[in-house]
PDB file of C-alpha atoms and ligand atoms in Angstrom:
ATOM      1  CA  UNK A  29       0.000   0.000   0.000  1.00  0.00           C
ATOM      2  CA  UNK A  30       1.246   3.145  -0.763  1.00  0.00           C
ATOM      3  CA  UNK A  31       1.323   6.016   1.954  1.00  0.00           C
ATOM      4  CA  UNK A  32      -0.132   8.774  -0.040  1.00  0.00           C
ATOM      5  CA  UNK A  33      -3.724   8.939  -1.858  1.00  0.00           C
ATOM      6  CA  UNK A  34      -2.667   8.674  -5.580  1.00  0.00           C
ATOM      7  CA  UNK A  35      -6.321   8.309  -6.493  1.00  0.00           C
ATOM      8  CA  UNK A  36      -7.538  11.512  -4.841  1.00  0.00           C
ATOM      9  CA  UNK A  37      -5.187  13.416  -7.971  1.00  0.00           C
ATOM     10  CA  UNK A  38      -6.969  16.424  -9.078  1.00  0.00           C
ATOM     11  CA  UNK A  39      -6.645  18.626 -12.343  1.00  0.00           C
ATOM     12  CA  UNK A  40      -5.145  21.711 -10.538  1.00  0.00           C
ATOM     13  CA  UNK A  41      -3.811  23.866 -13.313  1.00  0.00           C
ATOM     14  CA  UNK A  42      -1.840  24.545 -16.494  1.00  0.00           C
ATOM     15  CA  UNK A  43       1.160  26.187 -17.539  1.00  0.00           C
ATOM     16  CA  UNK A  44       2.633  27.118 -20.251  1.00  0.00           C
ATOM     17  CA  UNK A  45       5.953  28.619 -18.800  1.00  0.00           C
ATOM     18  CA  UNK A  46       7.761  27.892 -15.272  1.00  0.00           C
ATOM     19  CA  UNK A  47       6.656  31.915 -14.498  1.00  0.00           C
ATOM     20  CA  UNK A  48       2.843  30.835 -14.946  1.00  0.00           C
ATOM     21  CA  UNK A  49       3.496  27.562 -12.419  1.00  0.00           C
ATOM     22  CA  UNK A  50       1.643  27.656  -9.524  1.00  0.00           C
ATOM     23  CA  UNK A  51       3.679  28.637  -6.259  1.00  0.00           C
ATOM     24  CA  UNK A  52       7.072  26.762  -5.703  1.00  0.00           C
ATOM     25  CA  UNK A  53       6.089  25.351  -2.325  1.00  0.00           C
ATOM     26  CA  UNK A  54       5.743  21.903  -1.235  1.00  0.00           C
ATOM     27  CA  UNK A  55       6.509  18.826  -3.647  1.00  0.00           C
ATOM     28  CA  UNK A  56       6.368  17.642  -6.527  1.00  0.00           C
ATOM     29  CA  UNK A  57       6.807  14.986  -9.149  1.00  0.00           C
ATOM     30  CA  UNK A  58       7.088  15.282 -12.972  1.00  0.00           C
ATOM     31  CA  UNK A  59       6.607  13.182 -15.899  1.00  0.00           C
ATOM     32  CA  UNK A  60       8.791  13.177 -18.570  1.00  0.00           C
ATOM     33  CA  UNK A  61       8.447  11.172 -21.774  1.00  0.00           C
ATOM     34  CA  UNK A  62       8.799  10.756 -25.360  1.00  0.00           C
ATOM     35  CA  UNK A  63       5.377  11.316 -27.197  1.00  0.00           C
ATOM     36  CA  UNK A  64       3.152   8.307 -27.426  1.00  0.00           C
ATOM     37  CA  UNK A  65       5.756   6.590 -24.988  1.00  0.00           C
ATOM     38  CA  UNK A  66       2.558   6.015 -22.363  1.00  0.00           C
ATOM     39  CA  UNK A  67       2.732   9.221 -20.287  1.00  0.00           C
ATOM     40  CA  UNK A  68      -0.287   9.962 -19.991  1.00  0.00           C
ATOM     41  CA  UNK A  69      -1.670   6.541 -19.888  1.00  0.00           C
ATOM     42  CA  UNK A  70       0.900   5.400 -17.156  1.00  0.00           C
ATOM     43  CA  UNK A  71      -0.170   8.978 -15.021  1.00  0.00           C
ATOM     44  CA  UNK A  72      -3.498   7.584 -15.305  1.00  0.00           C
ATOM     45  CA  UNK A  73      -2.792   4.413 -13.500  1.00  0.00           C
ATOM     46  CA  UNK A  74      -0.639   5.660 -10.939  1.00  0.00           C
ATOM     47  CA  UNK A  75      -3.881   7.449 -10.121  1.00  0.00           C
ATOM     48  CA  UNK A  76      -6.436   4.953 -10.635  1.00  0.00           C
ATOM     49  CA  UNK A  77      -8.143   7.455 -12.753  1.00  0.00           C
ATOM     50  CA  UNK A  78      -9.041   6.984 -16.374  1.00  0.00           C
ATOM     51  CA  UNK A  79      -8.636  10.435 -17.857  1.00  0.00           C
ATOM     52  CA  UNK A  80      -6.737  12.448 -15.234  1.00  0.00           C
ATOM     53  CA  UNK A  81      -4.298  12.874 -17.873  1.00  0.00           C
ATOM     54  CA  UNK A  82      -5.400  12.425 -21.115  1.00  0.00           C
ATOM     55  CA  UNK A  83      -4.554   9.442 -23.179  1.00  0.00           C
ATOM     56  CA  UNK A  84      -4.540  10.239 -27.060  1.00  0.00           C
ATOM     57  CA  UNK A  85      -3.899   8.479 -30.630  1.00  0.00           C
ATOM     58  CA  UNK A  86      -2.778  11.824 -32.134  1.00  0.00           C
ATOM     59  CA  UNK A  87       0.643  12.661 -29.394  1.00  0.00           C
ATOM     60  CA  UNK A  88       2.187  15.467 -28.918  1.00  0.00           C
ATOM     61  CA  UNK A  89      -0.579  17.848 -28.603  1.00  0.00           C
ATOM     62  CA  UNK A  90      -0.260  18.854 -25.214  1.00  0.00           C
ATOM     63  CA  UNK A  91       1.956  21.587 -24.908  1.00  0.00           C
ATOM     64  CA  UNK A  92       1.340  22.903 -21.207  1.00  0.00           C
ATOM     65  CA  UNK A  93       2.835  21.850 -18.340  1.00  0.00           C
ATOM     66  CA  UNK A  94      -0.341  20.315 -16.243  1.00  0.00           C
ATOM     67  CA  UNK A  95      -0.930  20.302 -12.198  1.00  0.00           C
ATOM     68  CA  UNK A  96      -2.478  17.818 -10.342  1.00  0.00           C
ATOM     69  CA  UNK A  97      -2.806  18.231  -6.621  1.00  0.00           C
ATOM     70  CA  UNK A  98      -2.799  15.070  -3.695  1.00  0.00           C
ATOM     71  CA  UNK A  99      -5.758  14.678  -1.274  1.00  0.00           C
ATOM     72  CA  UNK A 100      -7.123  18.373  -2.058  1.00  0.00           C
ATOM     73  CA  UNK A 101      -4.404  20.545  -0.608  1.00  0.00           C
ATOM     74  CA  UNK A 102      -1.386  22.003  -3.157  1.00  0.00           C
ATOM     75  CA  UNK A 103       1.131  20.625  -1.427  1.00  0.00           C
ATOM     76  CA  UNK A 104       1.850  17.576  -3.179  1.00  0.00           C
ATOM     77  CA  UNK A 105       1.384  17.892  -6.905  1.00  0.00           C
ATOM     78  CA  UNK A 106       1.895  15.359  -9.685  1.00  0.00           C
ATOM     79  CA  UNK A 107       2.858  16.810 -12.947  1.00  0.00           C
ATOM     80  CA  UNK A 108       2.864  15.740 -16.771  1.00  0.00           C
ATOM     81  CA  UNK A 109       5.217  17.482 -18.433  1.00  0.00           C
ATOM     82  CA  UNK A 110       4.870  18.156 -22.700  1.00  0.00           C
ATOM     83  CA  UNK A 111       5.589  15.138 -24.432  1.00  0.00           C
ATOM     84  CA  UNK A 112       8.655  15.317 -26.353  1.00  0.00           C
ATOM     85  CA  UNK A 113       9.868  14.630 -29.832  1.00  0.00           C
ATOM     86  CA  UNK A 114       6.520  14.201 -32.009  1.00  0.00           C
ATOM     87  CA  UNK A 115       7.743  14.686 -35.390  1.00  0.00           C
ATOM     88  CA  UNK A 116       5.062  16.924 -37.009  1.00  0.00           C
ATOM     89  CA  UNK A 117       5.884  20.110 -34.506  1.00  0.00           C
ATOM     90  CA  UNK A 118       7.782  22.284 -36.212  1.00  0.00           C
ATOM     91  CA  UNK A 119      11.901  23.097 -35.515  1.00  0.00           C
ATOM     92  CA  UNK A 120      11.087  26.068 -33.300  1.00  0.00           C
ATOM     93  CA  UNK A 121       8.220  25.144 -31.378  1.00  0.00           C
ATOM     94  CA  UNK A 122      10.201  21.772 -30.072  1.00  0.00           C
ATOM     95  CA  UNK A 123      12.815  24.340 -29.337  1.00  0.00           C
ATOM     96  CA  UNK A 124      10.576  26.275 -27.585  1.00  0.00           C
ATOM     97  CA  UNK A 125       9.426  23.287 -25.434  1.00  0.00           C
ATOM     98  CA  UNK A 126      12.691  22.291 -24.920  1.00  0.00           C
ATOM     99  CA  UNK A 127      13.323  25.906 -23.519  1.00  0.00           C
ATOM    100  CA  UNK A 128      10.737  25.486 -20.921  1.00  0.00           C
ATOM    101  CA  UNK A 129      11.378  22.297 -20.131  1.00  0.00           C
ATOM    102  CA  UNK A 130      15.153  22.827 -19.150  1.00  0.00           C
ATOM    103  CA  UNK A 131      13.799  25.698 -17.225  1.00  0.00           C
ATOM    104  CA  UNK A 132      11.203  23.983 -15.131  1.00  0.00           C
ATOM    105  CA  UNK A 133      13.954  21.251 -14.263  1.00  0.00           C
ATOM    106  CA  UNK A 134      16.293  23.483 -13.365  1.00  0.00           C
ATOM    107  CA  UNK A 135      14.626  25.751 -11.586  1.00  0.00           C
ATOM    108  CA  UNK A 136      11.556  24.544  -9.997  1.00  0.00           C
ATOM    109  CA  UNK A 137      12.527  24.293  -6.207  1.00  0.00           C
ATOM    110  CA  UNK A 138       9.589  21.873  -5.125  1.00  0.00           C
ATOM    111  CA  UNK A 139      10.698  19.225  -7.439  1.00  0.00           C
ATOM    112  CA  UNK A 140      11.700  16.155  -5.983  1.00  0.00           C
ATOM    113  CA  UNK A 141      11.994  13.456  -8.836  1.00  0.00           C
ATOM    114  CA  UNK A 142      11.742  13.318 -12.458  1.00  0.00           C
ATOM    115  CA  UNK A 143       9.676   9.755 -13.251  1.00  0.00           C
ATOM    116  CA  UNK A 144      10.990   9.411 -17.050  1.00  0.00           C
ATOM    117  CA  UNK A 145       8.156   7.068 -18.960  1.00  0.00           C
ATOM    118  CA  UNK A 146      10.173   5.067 -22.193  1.00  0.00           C
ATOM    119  CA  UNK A 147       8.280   2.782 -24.518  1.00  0.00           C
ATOM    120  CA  UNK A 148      10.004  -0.596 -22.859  1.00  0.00           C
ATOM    121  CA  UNK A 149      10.374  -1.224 -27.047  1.00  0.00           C
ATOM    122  CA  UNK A 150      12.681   1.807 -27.510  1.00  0.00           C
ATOM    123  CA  UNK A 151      13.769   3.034 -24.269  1.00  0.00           C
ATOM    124  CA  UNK A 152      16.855   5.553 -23.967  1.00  0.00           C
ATOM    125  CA  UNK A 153      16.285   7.752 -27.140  1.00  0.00           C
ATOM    126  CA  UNK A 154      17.931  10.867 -27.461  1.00  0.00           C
ATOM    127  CA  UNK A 155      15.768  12.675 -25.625  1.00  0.00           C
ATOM    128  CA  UNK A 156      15.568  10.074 -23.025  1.00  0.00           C
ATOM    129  CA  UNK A 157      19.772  11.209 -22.936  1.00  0.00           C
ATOM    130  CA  UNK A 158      18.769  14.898 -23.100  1.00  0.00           C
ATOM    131  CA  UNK A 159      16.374  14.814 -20.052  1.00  0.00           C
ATOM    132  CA  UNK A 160      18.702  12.560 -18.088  1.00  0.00           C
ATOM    133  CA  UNK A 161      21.477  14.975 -18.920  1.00  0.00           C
ATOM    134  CA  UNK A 162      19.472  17.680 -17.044  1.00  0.00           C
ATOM    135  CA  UNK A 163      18.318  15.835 -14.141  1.00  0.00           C
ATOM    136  CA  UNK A 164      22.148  14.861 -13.725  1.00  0.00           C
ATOM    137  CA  UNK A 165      23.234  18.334 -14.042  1.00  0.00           C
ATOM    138  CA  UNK A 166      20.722  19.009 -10.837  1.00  0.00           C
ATOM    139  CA  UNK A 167      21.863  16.073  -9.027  1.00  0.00           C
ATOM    140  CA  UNK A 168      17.981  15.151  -9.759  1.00  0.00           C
ATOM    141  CA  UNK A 169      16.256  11.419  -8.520  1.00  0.00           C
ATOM    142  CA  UNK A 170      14.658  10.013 -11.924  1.00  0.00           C
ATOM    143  CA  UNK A 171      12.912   6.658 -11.682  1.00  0.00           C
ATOM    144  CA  UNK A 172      12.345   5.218 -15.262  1.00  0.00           C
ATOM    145  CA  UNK A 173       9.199   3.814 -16.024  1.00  0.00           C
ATOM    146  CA  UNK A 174       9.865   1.042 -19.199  1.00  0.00           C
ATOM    147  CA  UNK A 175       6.101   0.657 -20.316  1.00  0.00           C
ATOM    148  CA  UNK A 176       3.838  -1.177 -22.347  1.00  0.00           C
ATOM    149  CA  UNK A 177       5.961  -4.260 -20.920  1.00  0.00           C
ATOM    150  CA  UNK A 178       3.010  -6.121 -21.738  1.00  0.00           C
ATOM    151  CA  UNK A 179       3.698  -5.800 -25.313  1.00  0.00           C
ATOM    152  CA  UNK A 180       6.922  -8.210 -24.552  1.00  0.00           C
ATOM    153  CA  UNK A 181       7.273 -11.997 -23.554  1.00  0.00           C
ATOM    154  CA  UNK A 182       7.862 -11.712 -19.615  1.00  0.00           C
ATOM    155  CA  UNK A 183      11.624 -13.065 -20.362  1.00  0.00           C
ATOM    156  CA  UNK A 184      12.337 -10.173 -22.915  1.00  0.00           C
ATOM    157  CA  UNK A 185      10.897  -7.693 -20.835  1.00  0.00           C
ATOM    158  CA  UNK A 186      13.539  -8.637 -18.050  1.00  0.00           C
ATOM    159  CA  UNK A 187      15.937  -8.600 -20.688  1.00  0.00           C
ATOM    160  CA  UNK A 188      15.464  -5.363 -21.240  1.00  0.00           C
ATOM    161  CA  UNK A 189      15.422  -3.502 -18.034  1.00  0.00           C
ATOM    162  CA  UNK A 190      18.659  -5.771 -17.169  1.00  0.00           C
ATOM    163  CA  UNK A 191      20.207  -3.688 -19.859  1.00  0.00           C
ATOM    164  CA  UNK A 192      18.616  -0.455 -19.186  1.00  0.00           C
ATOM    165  CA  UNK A 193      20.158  -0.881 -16.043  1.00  0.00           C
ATOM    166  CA  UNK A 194      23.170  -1.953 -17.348  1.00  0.00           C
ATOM    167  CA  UNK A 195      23.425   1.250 -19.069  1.00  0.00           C
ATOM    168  CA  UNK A 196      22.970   3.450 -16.560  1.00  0.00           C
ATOM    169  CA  UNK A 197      25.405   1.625 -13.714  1.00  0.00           C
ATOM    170  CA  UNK A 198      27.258   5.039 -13.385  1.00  0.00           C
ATOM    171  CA  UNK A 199      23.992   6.889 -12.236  1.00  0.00           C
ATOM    172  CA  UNK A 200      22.805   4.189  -9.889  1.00  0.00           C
ATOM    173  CA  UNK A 201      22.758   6.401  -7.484  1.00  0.00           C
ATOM    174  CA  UNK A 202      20.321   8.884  -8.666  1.00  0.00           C
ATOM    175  CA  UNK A 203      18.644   6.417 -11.609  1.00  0.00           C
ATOM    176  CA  UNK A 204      16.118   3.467 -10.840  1.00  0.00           C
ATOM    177  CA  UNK A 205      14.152   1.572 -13.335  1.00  0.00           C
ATOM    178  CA  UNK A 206      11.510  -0.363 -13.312  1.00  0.00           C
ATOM    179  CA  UNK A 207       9.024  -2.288 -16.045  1.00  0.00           C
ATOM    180  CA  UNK A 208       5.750  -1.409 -16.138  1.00  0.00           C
ATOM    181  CA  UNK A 209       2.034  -1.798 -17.600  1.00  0.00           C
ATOM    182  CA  UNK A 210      -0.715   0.451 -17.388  1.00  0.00           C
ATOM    183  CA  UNK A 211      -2.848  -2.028 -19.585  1.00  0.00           C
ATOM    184  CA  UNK A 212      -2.018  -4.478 -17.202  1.00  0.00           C
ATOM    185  CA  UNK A 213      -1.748  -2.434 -13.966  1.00  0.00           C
ATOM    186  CA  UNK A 214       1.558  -3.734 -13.688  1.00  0.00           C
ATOM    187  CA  UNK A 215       4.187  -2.137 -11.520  1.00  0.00           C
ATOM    188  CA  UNK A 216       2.432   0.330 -10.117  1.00  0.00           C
ATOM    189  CA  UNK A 217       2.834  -0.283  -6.804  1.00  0.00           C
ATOM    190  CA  UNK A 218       6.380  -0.176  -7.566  1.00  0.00           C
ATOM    191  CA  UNK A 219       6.284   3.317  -8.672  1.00  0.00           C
ATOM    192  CA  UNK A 220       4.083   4.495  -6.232  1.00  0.00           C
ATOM    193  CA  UNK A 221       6.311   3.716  -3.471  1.00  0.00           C
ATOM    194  CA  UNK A 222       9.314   5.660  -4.946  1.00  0.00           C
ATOM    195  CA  UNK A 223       6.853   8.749  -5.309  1.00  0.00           C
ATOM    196  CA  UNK A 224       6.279   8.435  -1.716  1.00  0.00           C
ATOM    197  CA  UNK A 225       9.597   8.523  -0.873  1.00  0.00           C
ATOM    198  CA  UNK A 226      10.173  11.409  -2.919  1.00  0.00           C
ATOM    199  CA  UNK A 227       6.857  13.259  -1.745  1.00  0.00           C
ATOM    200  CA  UNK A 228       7.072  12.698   1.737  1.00  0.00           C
ATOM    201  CA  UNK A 229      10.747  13.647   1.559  1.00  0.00           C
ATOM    202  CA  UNK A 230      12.370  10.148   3.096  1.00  0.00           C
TER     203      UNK A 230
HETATM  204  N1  GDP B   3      -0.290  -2.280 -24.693  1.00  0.00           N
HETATM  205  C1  GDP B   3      -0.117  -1.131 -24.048  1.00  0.00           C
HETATM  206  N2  GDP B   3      -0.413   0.046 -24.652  1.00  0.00           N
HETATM  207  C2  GDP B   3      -0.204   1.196 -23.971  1.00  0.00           C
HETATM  208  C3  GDP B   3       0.319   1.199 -22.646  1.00  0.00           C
HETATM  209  N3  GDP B   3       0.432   2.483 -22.248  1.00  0.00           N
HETATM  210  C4  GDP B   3      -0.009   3.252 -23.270  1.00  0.00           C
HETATM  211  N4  GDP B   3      -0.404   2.487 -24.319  1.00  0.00           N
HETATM  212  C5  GDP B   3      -0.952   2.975 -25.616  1.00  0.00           C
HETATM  213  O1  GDP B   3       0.018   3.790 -26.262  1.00  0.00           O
HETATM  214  C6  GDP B   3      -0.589   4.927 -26.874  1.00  0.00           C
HETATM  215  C7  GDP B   3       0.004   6.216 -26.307  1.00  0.00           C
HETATM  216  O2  GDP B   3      -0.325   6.305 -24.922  1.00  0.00           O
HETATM  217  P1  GDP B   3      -0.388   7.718 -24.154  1.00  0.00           P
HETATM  218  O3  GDP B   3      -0.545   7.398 -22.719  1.00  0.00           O
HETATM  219  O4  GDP B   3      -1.382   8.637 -24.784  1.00  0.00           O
HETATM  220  O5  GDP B   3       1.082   8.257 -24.456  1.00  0.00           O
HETATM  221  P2  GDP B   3       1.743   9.694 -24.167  1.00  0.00           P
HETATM  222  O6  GDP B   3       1.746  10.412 -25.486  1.00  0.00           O
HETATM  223  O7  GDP B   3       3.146   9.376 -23.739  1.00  0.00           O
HETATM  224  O8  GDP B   3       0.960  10.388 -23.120  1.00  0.00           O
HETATM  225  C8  GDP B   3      -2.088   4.799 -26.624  1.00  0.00           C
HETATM  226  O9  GDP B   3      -2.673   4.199 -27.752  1.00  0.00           O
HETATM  227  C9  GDP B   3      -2.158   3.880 -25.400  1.00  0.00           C
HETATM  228  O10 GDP B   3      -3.346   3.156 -25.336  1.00  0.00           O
HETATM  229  C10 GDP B   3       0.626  -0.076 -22.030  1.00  0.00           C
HETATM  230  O11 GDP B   3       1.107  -0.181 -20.890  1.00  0.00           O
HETATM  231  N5  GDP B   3       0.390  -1.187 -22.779  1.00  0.00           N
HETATM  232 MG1   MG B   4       0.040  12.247 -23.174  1.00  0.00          MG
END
């Protein structure tokens, strides 16, 4: 059982730079991902909800950084972060994003953990690198979620988050991955348990 209330998430507000956030007090945890890597879908499990954050066939709309808030109060927030990397959005608008994401991560004082959600099919892409480049720079916690595990035999699953792991040895002490399902459900109790940590600051 997890010590916080995942399932008591509410839409708080969005943002579409870190000077629009709401106020830097208490804690939070972001989600980071490629588009169409399962964001949205795995935010949705952690919370037991099934359109907290949206889940979509067309990604990369969402542009705004999006607040939800714990057990009513504001101070512990999840947040989804603009999905990264969809191919259609022109040169300077992913610049853009990319602008305000590096900004939010290094700069937001109330965040506690980056949770970094890879297709478990193609995890570390370049933007996987870029993000964990930034949360290194900040001496960040980032817990990778590999997802859609349920779209691999059980034994090539493992497989793959042996090498993930492999591949990140040097950052062990900062890094921890995990697989995980939200078709399934899978993991999640996993996850949630390294948000409380970071939440409840232990
Ligand atoms: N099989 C499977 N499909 C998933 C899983 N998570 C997400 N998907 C699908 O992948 C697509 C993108 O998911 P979404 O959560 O919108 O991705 P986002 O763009 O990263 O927020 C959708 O069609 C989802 O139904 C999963 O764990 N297993
Ligand atoms: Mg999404």
């Amino acid at each position: 059982m997890s010590r916080l209330n995942y399932q008591t998430a509410r839409f708080l507000t969005s943002a579409p730079t870190l000077a629009q956030c709401p106020l830097d007090a208490g804690a939070e945890v972001a989600f980071a991902g490629r588009s169409n890597a399962g964001k949205s879908s795995a935010i949705n499990a952690m919370t037991q909800q099934k359109a907290l954050a949206r889940t979509s066939k067309t990604p990369g709309r969402t542009q705004l950084i999006n607040f939800f808030s714990l057990a009513g109060g504001e101070s512990q927030r999840l947040v989804d972060l603009p999905g990264y990397g969809y191919a259609k959005v022109p040169e300077k608008v992913k610049l853009e994003w990319q602008r305000h994401l590096a900004d939010y991560l290094r700069n937001r004082q109330s965040l506690r953990g980056l949770v970094l959600v890879m297709d478990v099919r193609h995890p570390l892409s370049e933007f996987d690198e870029m993000m964990l480049g930034w949360a290194d720079e900040q001496d960040m916690a980032v817990h990778i979620l590999l997802t859609k595990a349920d779209k691999l035999k059980s034994g090539a699953a493992k497989n793959e988050l042996q090498k993930v792991r492999g591949r990140l040895r040097e950052w062990e002490d900062l890094v921890s991955v995990q697989l995980f399902s939200s078709l399934k459900r899978e993991g999640v109790a996993e996850a949630q348990a390294r948000l409380d940590e970071w939440l409840l600051g232990d």
